XYZ file of C-alpha atoms in Angstrom:
696
model
C 0.121 -0.015 0.466
C 1.305 3.629 -0.880
C 1.006 5.728 2.280
C 1.348 9.654 1.368
C 3.386 11.696 4.269
C 2.850 14.965 5.261
C 5.940 17.128 3.907
C 5.100 19.250 7.261
C 6.805 16.621 10.164
C 5.605 13.363 8.402
C 6.955 11.223 11.560
C 4.277 12.961 13.477
C 1.624 14.132 10.905
C 1.214 11.333 8.957
C -0.489 12.006 5.827
C -1.789 15.387 7.395
C -1.157 18.829 4.739
C -2.455 22.267 5.473
C -4.433 21.477 2.517
C -6.885 19.325 4.463
C -8.254 22.099 6.804
C -11.084 23.455 4.983
C -10.384 26.779 5.921
C -7.023 26.527 3.614
C -9.143 25.029 0.935
C -11.430 28.080 0.856
C -8.561 30.776 0.757
C -7.103 28.782 -2.346
C -10.306 28.152 -3.898
C -13.408 30.389 -2.582
C -16.444 29.023 -4.488
C -19.380 28.798 -2.564
C -18.936 24.877 -1.782
C -15.187 25.690 -0.149
C -16.559 28.607 1.633
C -19.445 26.465 2.811
C -17.233 23.751 4.477
C -15.001 25.906 6.402
C -18.354 27.586 7.648
C -19.432 24.010 8.686
C -16.037 23.513 9.996
C -15.975 27.126 12.249
C -19.586 25.667 13.862
C -17.771 22.995 14.850
C -14.854 25.215 16.510
C -17.170 27.549 17.454
C -19.120 24.935 19.269
C -16.158 23.521 20.965
C -14.876 27.093 22.049
C -17.929 28.324 23.501
C -18.817 24.809 25.272
C -15.313 24.994 27.192
C -16.043 28.825 28.175
C -19.298 27.968 29.456
C -18.231 24.970 31.830
C -15.155 27.368 32.893
C -17.262 30.348 33.295
C -20.068 28.640 35.795
C -17.469 26.508 36.620
C -19.303 23.285 35.805
C -16.113 20.689 35.096
C -16.452 19.100 38.392
C -19.974 18.644 37.392
C -19.694 17.621 33.993
C -16.896 15.034 35.158
C -19.508 13.503 37.876
C -21.777 12.739 34.618
C -19.701 11.467 32.356
C -18.111 9.201 34.889
C -21.336 8.204 36.300
C -22.438 4.580 35.792
C -26.317 5.403 36.580
C -28.129 4.314 33.801
C -30.254 7.321 34.058
C -27.760 9.654 33.326
C -25.736 7.566 30.898
C -29.443 7.368 29.379
C -29.791 11.400 29.311
C -26.483 11.611 27.680
C -27.371 9.334 24.564
C -30.205 11.576 24.237
C -28.087 14.752 24.118
C -25.741 13.071 21.600
C -28.915 12.159 19.471
C -30.195 15.548 19.448
C -26.562 17.276 18.370
C -26.651 14.695 15.277
C -29.785 15.395 14.386
C -29.099 19.257 13.986
C -25.726 18.290 11.923
C -27.640 16.013 10.008
C -30.874 17.769 9.303
C -28.640 20.792 8.068
C -26.928 18.188 5.546
C -30.015 17.395 4.072
C -31.162 20.626 3.504
C -28.528 21.771 1.768
C -28.488 18.611 -0.011
C -32.597 19.446 -1.331
C -31.600 23.324 -1.853
C -28.392 22.091 -4.367
C -30.428 19.562 -6.242
C -33.629 22.765 -6.443
C -30.611 24.878 -7.395
C -28.858 22.852 -10.290
C -32.027 22.128 -12.580
C -29.540 23.139 -15.887
C -27.118 24.726 -13.584
C -24.268 22.880 -11.335
C -25.787 24.633 -8.244
C -23.385 26.196 -5.595
C -22.114 22.329 -4.238
C -19.374 20.718 -5.781
C -19.928 17.062 -7.011
C -17.513 15.754 -4.379
C -19.053 18.236 -1.552
C -22.241 16.947 -2.326
C -21.299 13.181 -2.020
C -20.386 13.984 1.198
C -23.182 15.240 2.303
C -25.523 12.248 1.785
C -22.436 10.140 3.089
C -22.591 12.050 6.644
C -26.277 12.560 6.419
C -26.738 8.597 6.119
C -24.577 7.584 8.335
C -25.208 10.269 11.056
C -28.922 10.102 11.183
C -28.864 5.648 11.356
C -25.292 5.045 13.393
C -24.878 8.714 15.595
C -28.616 9.851 15.686
C -31.073 6.977 15.615
C -28.943 4.695 17.843
C -27.987 6.440 20.384
C -31.561 8.266 20.837
C -33.628 4.901 21.227
C -30.420 3.335 22.824
C -30.565 6.689 25.507
C -34.849 6.072 26.050
C -34.117 2.521 26.711
C -31.400 2.768 28.903
C -33.576 5.477 31.035
C -36.951 4.002 31.175
C -36.408 -0.036 30.894
C -34.888 -0.563 34.342
C -37.779 1.933 36.252
C -40.539 -0.577 34.129
C -39.264 -3.644 35.511
C -38.756 -2.679 38.539
C -34.693 -2.542 39.128
C -32.412 -0.138 40.471
C -29.681 -0.421 37.289
C -28.353 -1.963 34.447
C -26.839 -5.525 34.427
C -23.408 -4.382 33.382
C -23.503 -0.627 34.565
C -19.713 -0.227 33.390
C -20.094 -1.391 30.464
C -22.887 0.860 29.581
C -20.312 3.635 30.784
C -17.932 2.021 27.851
C -20.670 1.553 25.507
C -21.582 5.047 26.091
C -18.067 5.944 25.437
C -17.388 4.651 22.385
C -20.693 5.858 20.488
C -19.439 9.326 21.803
C -16.467 8.575 20.281
C -17.682 7.977 17.003
C -19.857 10.904 16.730
C -16.520 12.976 17.458
C -14.864 11.690 14.821
C -17.493 12.424 12.556
C -17.580 16.048 13.646
C -13.950 16.153 13.666
C -14.345 15.469 9.615
C -15.335 18.409 8.915
C -12.619 20.110 10.280
C -9.658 17.933 9.513
C -9.479 16.373 6.116
C -13.084 15.243 3.990
C -15.664 12.352 4.840
C -15.866 9.227 2.854
C -18.644 9.660 -0.381
C -19.128 6.234 -0.457
C -22.755 6.288 0.967
C -23.549 5.385 4.071
C -23.523 1.629 3.225
C -19.719 2.580 2.233
C -19.805 0.595 -0.961
C -16.693 -0.776 -2.439
C -15.325 -0.216 -5.049
C -16.331 3.247 -3.699
C -14.340 3.146 -0.787
C -11.640 0.884 -1.802
C -8.252 2.319 -2.019
C -7.874 2.291 -5.593
C -11.097 4.290 -6.139
C -10.721 6.519 -2.793
C -6.780 6.663 -1.513
C -8.099 9.866 0.662
C -8.842 10.119 4.505
C -12.958 10.243 4.116
C -13.777 5.834 4.396
C -11.185 5.804 7.089
C -12.994 8.285 8.722
C -16.141 5.970 7.968
C -14.844 2.916 8.949
C -13.555 3.752 12.561
C -17.054 5.978 13.156
C -18.818 3.126 12.583
C -16.717 0.569 13.531
C -16.509 2.222 17.402
C -20.120 2.992 17.456
C -21.008 -0.841 16.005
C -18.996 -1.886 19.062
C -20.965 0.158 21.906
C -24.248 -1.184 20.237
C -23.681 -4.747 20.548
C -22.134 -4.052 24.349
C -25.782 -2.213 24.961
C -27.116 -5.033 23.465
C -26.072 -7.735 25.558
C -26.742 -5.182 28.803
C -30.335 -4.747 27.246
C -31.022 -8.379 26.926
C -29.350 -9.676 30.458
C -31.046 -6.633 32.312
C -34.155 -7.952 31.414
C -33.845 -11.973 31.671
C -32.348 -11.445 35.191
C -33.108 -7.714 37.025
C -36.898 -7.989 36.750
C -39.268 -7.430 40.069
C -40.980 -10.074 41.391
C -43.770 -11.059 39.942
C -42.927 -9.419 36.729
C -43.001 -12.292 34.359
C -42.514 -12.017 30.244
C -46.002 -11.587 30.085
C -46.741 -9.322 32.044
C -43.651 -6.710 30.868
C -44.729 -3.341 29.247
C -44.747 -3.520 25.861
C -41.918 -1.295 25.534
C -39.592 -3.643 27.337
C -40.824 -6.508 24.709
C -39.593 -4.601 22.091
C -36.251 -3.103 24.013
C -35.905 -6.956 24.657
C -36.238 -7.960 20.596
C -34.316 -4.889 19.580
C -31.302 -6.195 21.827
C -31.092 -9.565 20.604
C -30.883 -7.729 17.094
C -28.155 -5.872 18.206
C -26.154 -8.703 19.511
C -26.612 -10.905 16.170
C -27.102 -8.107 13.440
C -24.009 -5.847 14.764
C -21.200 -8.111 14.974
C -21.649 -8.600 10.892
C -21.032 -4.874 10.222
C -18.027 -5.111 12.510
C -16.882 -7.953 10.417
C -17.553 -5.955 7.198
C -15.524 -2.868 8.465
C -12.985 -4.584 9.849
C -12.318 -6.682 6.391
C -12.732 -3.295 4.648
C -10.207 -1.678 6.697
C -7.681 -4.752 5.948
C -7.899 -4.210 1.987
C -7.370 -0.676 2.759
C -4.259 -0.911 5.072
C -2.765 -4.122 4.251
C -3.369 -4.397 1.156
C -5.868 -7.653 1.623
C -8.308 -8.468 -1.411
C -11.230 -9.142 0.497
C -13.923 -7.010 -2.095
C -11.513 -5.944 -4.909
C -12.285 -7.462 -8.398
C -8.920 -9.521 -8.218
C -6.680 -11.766 -6.160
C -9.601 -13.202 -5.326
C -11.864 -11.057 -3.820
C -15.656 -10.436 -4.456
C -17.540 -7.112 -3.976
C -20.402 -9.348 -3.309
C -19.611 -10.558 0.267
C -18.961 -7.188 1.276
C -22.790 -6.244 0.398
C -24.293 -9.448 1.850
C -22.256 -8.655 5.430
C -23.352 -5.191 5.309
C -26.793 -5.815 4.377
C -26.775 -8.748 7.479
C -26.427 -5.825 9.356
C -28.556 -3.304 7.590
C -31.637 -4.879 7.326
C -32.122 -6.007 11.197
C -31.067 -2.605 12.024
C -34.073 -1.067 9.973
C -36.026 -3.114 12.550
C -33.343 -2.358 15.812
C -34.667 1.092 14.566
C -38.468 0.706 14.207
C -39.326 -1.516 17.150
C -38.377 0.619 20.153
C -40.616 3.406 18.104
C -43.635 0.790 18.362
C -43.043 -0.142 22.283
C -43.339 3.665 22.518
C -46.038 4.109 20.875
C -47.345 1.038 22.687
C -47.080 3.148 25.756
C -48.442 6.148 24.332
C -51.632 4.920 22.913
C -52.922 3.146 26.455
C -52.118 5.451 28.785
C -53.369 8.485 26.402
C -56.631 6.136 25.881
C -56.916 5.603 29.648
C -57.654 1.833 28.674
C -55.631 -1.159 28.497
C -53.308 -1.875 25.845
C -55.933 -4.101 23.397
C -53.996 -7.232 21.929
C -51.396 -7.738 24.232
C -50.324 -11.213 23.363
C -50.857 -10.503 19.516
C -48.778 -7.225 20.017
C -45.678 -9.625 21.944
C -46.038 -12.091 18.879
C -45.837 -9.671 16.398
C -42.970 -8.274 18.351
C -41.066 -11.445 18.295
C -42.128 -12.490 13.967
C -40.621 -9.181 13.292
C -37.422 -9.835 14.996
C -37.225 -13.654 13.546
C -37.986 -12.044 10.251
C -36.295 -9.497 9.810
C -32.795 -11.870 9.254
C -34.817 -13.358 6.250
C -35.324 -10.227 4.054
C -31.474 -9.000 3.816
C -31.377 -9.648 -0.018
C -33.998 -7.568 -0.899
C -31.727 -4.822 -0.755
C -29.433 -5.858 -4.021
C -32.582 -7.623 -5.835
C -30.627 -5.807 -8.997
C -27.203 -7.616 -8.332
C -27.112 -10.886 -10.451
C -28.397 -13.591 -8.264
C -31.592 -16.149 -9.689
C -34.986 -14.813 -9.805
C -35.780 -18.116 -7.555
C -33.524 -16.127 -5.032
C -35.485 -12.900 -5.692
C -38.725 -14.572 -5.596
C -38.382 -16.168 -1.832
C -36.701 -12.781 -0.253
C -39.728 -10.776 -2.030
C -41.992 -13.400 -0.054
C -40.367 -12.823 2.819
C -40.433 -9.318 2.308
C -44.523 -9.034 2.095
C -44.627 -11.945 5.117
C -43.053 -9.139 7.433
C -45.625 -6.829 6.623
C -48.521 -8.652 8.128
C -47.392 -8.606 12.284
C -47.100 -5.296 11.486
C -49.907 -4.171 10.718
C -51.173 -6.305 13.402
C -50.004 -3.720 15.562
C -51.200 -0.476 13.848
C -55.224 -2.581 14.521
C -53.968 -3.152 17.864
C -53.407 0.323 18.793
C -56.683 1.648 16.797
C -58.927 -0.960 18.887
C -56.692 0.635 21.551
C -58.100 3.694 21.182
C -61.627 2.314 20.278
C -64.160 4.036 22.666
C -61.185 5.264 25.031
C -61.056 8.315 26.754
C -58.558 9.741 24.073
C -56.250 12.813 25.348
C -54.851 14.883 22.209
C -51.459 15.243 23.880
C -48.268 15.861 21.777
C -47.429 12.690 22.314
C -50.558 10.910 21.298
C -50.419 13.499 18.171
C -46.984 12.163 17.349
C -48.328 8.347 17.201
C -51.719 9.195 15.515
C -49.284 10.931 12.818
C -47.177 7.848 12.461
C -49.918 5.512 12.260
C -51.318 7.088 9.056
C -48.121 7.949 7.543
C -46.626 4.924 8.049
C -49.353 2.718 6.638
C -48.596 4.948 3.157
C -44.584 3.925 3.642
C -46.186 0.056 4.226
C -47.786 0.094 0.611
C -44.284 1.634 -1.247
C -42.455 -0.916 0.609
C -44.570 -3.812 -0.657
C -44.035 -2.453 -4.328
C -40.647 -2.305 -3.587
C -40.792 -5.788 -2.456
C -41.607 -7.335 -6.160
C -38.725 -7.514 -8.156
C -40.121 -6.558 -11.385
C -40.648 -3.269 -9.747
C -37.728 -2.996 -7.558
C -35.267 -3.351 -10.974
C -37.756 -0.181 -12.489
C -37.110 1.442 -8.918
C -34.489 0.329 -7.608
C -31.906 3.574 -7.052
C -34.257 6.017 -7.902
C -35.659 9.117 -5.469
C -38.649 6.438 -5.501
C -36.365 4.640 -2.810
C -35.301 7.697 -1.270
C -39.221 8.384 -0.360
C -39.661 4.881 1.093
C -37.424 4.186 4.277
C -37.729 8.139 4.658
C -41.826 7.249 5.200
C -40.588 4.264 7.175
C -37.942 5.777 9.231
C -39.507 9.307 10.043
C -42.790 8.878 11.541
C -41.885 4.847 12.054
C -38.676 5.941 14.202
C -38.339 9.943 14.452
C -41.888 10.474 16.091
C -41.627 7.629 18.382
C -38.688 8.938 19.659
C -39.872 12.721 20.166
C -43.186 10.848 21.138
C -41.068 9.075 24.133
C -38.520 12.355 24.642
C -42.004 14.432 25.016
C -43.749 11.789 27.298
C -40.662 10.538 29.799
C -39.126 14.144 30.094
C -41.111 15.247 32.856
C -39.882 11.805 34.661
C -36.255 12.453 33.421
C -36.196 16.307 34.779
C -38.991 17.095 37.158
C -40.902 19.287 34.509
C -43.157 19.392 31.807
C -42.317 20.116 28.378
C -43.978 23.066 27.071
C -47.189 22.066 24.809
C -47.704 24.997 22.814
C -43.769 24.934 21.248
C -44.549 20.685 21.280
C -47.714 20.698 19.092
C -45.777 23.907 16.395
C -43.100 21.421 16.661
C -45.686 18.579 15.802
C -46.651 20.456 13.006
C -43.888 21.069 11.336
C -42.526 17.822 11.862
C -45.461 16.474 9.960
C -46.341 18.972 7.034
C -42.214 19.299 6.336
C -41.959 15.255 5.501
C -45.008 15.425 3.156
C -43.833 18.329 1.312
C -40.374 16.957 1.011
C -40.743 13.626 0.997
C -44.190 12.957 -1.173
C -42.429 14.937 -4.438
C -39.720 12.163 -4.076
C -42.482 9.360 -5.048
C -43.317 11.145 -8.341
C -39.497 12.386 -9.009
C -38.381 8.486 -8.286
C -41.614 7.119 -10.694
C -40.587 9.540 -13.543
C -37.139 8.274 -13.139
C -34.724 10.429 -11.299
C -32.329 8.641 -9.913
C -31.140 9.198 -6.120
C -27.671 10.987 -5.423
C -27.714 13.350 -8.463
C -25.648 16.527 -8.200
C -27.205 18.172 -11.384
C -30.303 17.506 -12.554
C -30.929 17.920 -16.765
C -34.794 17.542 -17.082
C -36.395 20.448 -16.080
C -39.807 18.601 -15.595
C -38.390 18.079 -12.280
C -37.856 21.170 -11.328
C -41.517 22.002 -9.799
C -41.354 18.901 -7.572
C -37.765 19.739 -6.254
C -38.645 23.427 -5.268
C -41.661 21.308 -3.237
C -38.939 19.367 -1.903
C -36.889 21.836 -0.854
C -39.488 23.780 0.863
C -40.350 21.054 2.282
C -36.812 20.248 4.128
C -36.530 24.114 5.555
C -39.957 23.275 6.774
C -37.928 20.173 8.938
C -35.402 22.505 10.044
C -38.109 25.060 11.105
C -39.452 21.851 13.208
C -35.598 21.652 14.730
C -35.731 24.867 15.716
C -39.132 25.070 17.142
C -37.975 21.676 19.444
C -34.897 23.859 20.663
C -37.198 26.873 21.306
C -39.442 24.389 23.176
C -36.532 23.181 25.386
C -35.560 26.797 26.017
C -39.009 27.846 27.324
C -39.653 24.945 29.196
C -36.444 25.329 31.118
C -37.248 28.954 31.692
C -40.827 27.973 33.255
C -39.467 25.181 34.969
C -40.584 26.043 38.405
C -44.024 26.452 37.235
C -44.818 23.276 35.760
C -42.670 21.037 38.388
C -44.453 17.568 38.372
C -42.285 16.150 41.665
C -44.997 13.736 42.584
C -43.912 11.883 39.308
C -47.155 10.851 38.004
C -48.699 13.424 35.648
C -50.110 11.597 33.067
C -52.042 8.597 35.463
C -49.637 6.061 34.062
C -49.366 2.941 34.057
C -46.171 1.233 34.552
C -43.808 1.337 37.394
C -41.466 4.037 35.948
C -44.530 6.880 37.155
C -44.461 5.156 40.708
C -41.313 7.273 41.938
C -40.499 10.809 42.047
C -39.326 13.204 38.808
C -36.927 12.667 39.231
C -36.533 9.590 40.749
C -33.820 9.254 42.938
C -30.731 7.856 42.136
C -31.398 4.201 43.134
C -34.951 3.926 41.895
C -36.672 2.275 44.125
C -36.047 2.274 48.183
C -38.063 -1.220 48.064
C -38.218 -3.409 44.919
C -41.950 -3.520 44.130
C -44.076 -6.818 43.396
C -45.832 -7.050 40.937
C -49.038 -8.767 40.208
C -50.205 -7.349 36.728
C -49.658 -5.339 33.585
C -50.493 -2.408 34.851
C -49.115 -2.578 38.676
C -48.871 1.360 39.105
C -52.498 1.951 37.621
C -54.071 -0.639 38.948
C -52.043 -0.279 42.110
C -52.978 3.297 42.740
C -56.694 2.664 42.159
C -56.546 0.338 45.217
C -54.535 2.471 46.959
C -51.366 0.538 47.270
C -48.412 2.757 45.888
C -48.259 5.980 48.018
C -47.996 4.435 51.672
C -45.021 5.021 53.512
C -42.757 2.011 54.780
C -41.911 1.763 58.229
C -38.551 1.360 57.586
C -35.642 1.778 54.754
C -32.558 -0.272 54.349
C -29.652 0.885 53.154
C -28.731 0.332 49.465
C -25.772 -0.237 47.682
C -25.453 1.592 43.693
C -21.989 1.747 41.679
C -19.253 4.016 42.068
C -18.295 6.135 39.470
C -15.581 5.467 36.883
C -13.444 6.995 34.716
C -11.796 4.117 33.080
C -15.015 4.154 30.646
C -14.407 7.566 29.770
C -10.658 6.476 29.110
C -11.650 3.425 27.051
C -13.595 5.636 24.910
C -11.361 8.545 24.414
C -8.604 6.382 24.005
C -10.063 4.349 21.320
C -11.495 7.707 19.627
C -7.767 8.735 19.370
C -6.391 5.360 18.149
C -8.791 5.768 15.520
C -8.067 9.447 14.576
C -4.449 8.115 14.477
C -5.365 5.225 12.195
C -6.884 7.723 9.917
C -4.073 9.687 9.512
C -2.129 7.353 9.448
C -0.231 8.705 12.764
C 0.833 5.458 14.208
C 2.689 6.874 16.889
C -0.960 8.054 18.515
C -2.659 5.124 17.286
C -0.360 2.870 19.190
C 0.220 5.024 22.267
C -3.865 5.256 22.273
C -4.097 1.408 22.029
C -1.939 1.118 24.950
C -4.111 3.486 27.089
C -7.667 1.478 26.110
C -5.099 -1.591 27.179
C -4.059 0.230 30.569
C -7.598 1.088 31.874
C -9.246 -2.488 31.061
C -6.180 -3.673 33.234
C -6.573 -1.309 35.814
C -10.245 -1.678 36.427
C -9.883 -5.669 36.713
C -7.396 -4.225 39.745
C -10.410 -2.010 40.812
C -12.013 -2.901 44.438
C -14.899 -1.393 45.904
C -17.069 -0.725 42.821
C -19.773 -0.031 44.918
C -20.890 2.564 47.435
C -23.308 2.434 50.043
C -26.360 4.647 50.243
C -27.381 5.116 54.122
C -30.351 4.042 55.502
C -31.132 7.527 56.818
C -30.432 9.076 53.323
C -32.954 6.908 51.752
C -35.201 7.677 54.499
C -35.023 11.178 54.446
C -35.209 11.015 50.391
C -38.691 9.234 50.718
C -39.829 10.941 52.945
C -39.526 14.265 51.438
C -41.034 12.456 48.528
C -43.904 11.546 50.787
C -44.450 15.050 51.967
C -45.011 16.611 48.800
C -47.521 14.103 47.873
C -49.487 14.608 51.225
C -49.333 18.439 50.229
C -50.552 17.872 46.142
C -54.021 18.200 45.241
C -54.797 15.292 42.605
C -54.475 17.069 38.774
C -58.136 16.323 36.649
C -57.251 14.751 33.536
C -58.841 17.938 31.763
C -56.262 19.948 33.588
C -53.294 17.782 32.802
C -51.751 20.088 30.486
C -52.108 23.296 32.951
C -49.817 24.324 35.382
C -52.493 22.602 37.974
C -50.548 19.395 37.077
C -47.805 18.995 40.113
C -47.628 15.398 39.144
C -50.482 13.747 41.146
C -53.125 12.312 38.963
C -56.260 12.133 39.904
C -58.280 8.517 39.684
C -61.153 8.679 37.985
C -64.281 7.527 39.711
């Protein structure tokens, strides 16, 4: 393998040159494309400087260290969601740039170079899947699932910290690629030969390889942790068929993570061997075969779709049941449908390359399997509709997202059936019809669900409700923006417009591209409304406190604690005797009684080793990207040293005294005694202090 060395200081900087900085490129060639790249890099640097300045000004470094070294599943879950929201902001801006470029590039080169445009669709897809969706759903599961099953923490708290640090490290690499070097132009799937050394000798594919590898290892650790927690840490009496639906979807998601993420890690590792050591796994010569990569990637890629969708299905189940004031209809069928989706998700990967040369018989088998997986999904839709039927439906923001999902997701399902038919897939493959389809599944199916869960459980996590008015504005923009941005793509795709097109030569496409571009701007407004909602809610937090912990008349155990919950979650592990233990228990007056005595509770101590491992792996990856072998070697030694040092740690737990537990619980019960129950009609007003009125 030929290695380009830096003319500046080869032994230290590897292949880095001044031209790898976007500011230098913009100075040398001040085109619109280069100026946009420099502006993006400036935003990253400014964001970093502002963050450091604020932490220093408010003397918050100690608190930040306390958070990043915490093994508390609740803090880890919140940090996952923060990563996801930051990365969502970047990826959405990139999507807007792509739509603006296509709208401007009808018979014209537009304002972005073809190389910059290719980087944008590669980073947009990679971020949305690996560093927005995965951290978001992992964070929500981390926060909510242990509370729902009556556990005090995850099964492996330290591994939870390592998984977070690795995911954060991958996100850091994605952001660093804006400032130093360029990103891959090979799409979010990283297909060779586009990411092979002969086609892309620059650093872009290497950034993609190591960022995705860090994220995939972190997700594998998370999957093992989630599964073991559900298997082993359920409260007494909580049998599998008494678990909340969100826990069932979390369990199936974790199993998919365990078995689907390793093929991705293997694929990126083999691609790295091709690029770094001259192997030929995915080349056309010396025994290589590019189809091996396609099979490995989509062995991960299609289960990944359901890794993303299933937790959202669980959220919709919780939201629809709570805000319909009814027991979830068809619980058993929903569980069976969830398990069926998890199993069938491993049988459909080949529909992603119907056009790549396999026989018609194989295509037919996978086409039938693809259609079959729509059946259990349809079961879920009907069960949610029947849950609402004759219920006392309250149109809160989470419920609005759920209703928008049901309508929009069905449309995406119909287009999926079209693409599951191999002859039709030959027509629509690699057109904007496909782009419209998978966004039609992922935005309502994933993003709406996660935003519904964010709004629904936010009061539990932070102790105050989000502003309802701005939540509705954000909801309206997300829904309107989606239809405006992606429905035109069905028309364009059916008309033959290829996806990933930098410049368009068919003037008839112009009106549809303008509508799609306007829709992208509305989606950007939705993100802005979400930020405004958070800022306004923080300012109004004292008027919207829900310390009592049950603002929505919830059904599961997560609502049976204060808001936010104490570090130990439950002073006394609850005993479960039904599917809606808290909802039923409130009506029997069994959940707000003080205990005579509370015992001491043991919880895991903070540990910096997980952070060290994550930062070390990130630095090693950066060194490998730039061929700074000294940095890669030293960083890997740091990772290994941290692992060894952790194995010698004793006293990894600390004890919360019985007196401290008693004081915390008595303070909560005193607030409960002082509160007045809130009628459902007033649950969106400032009267709601977290103690729901029990209807007669």
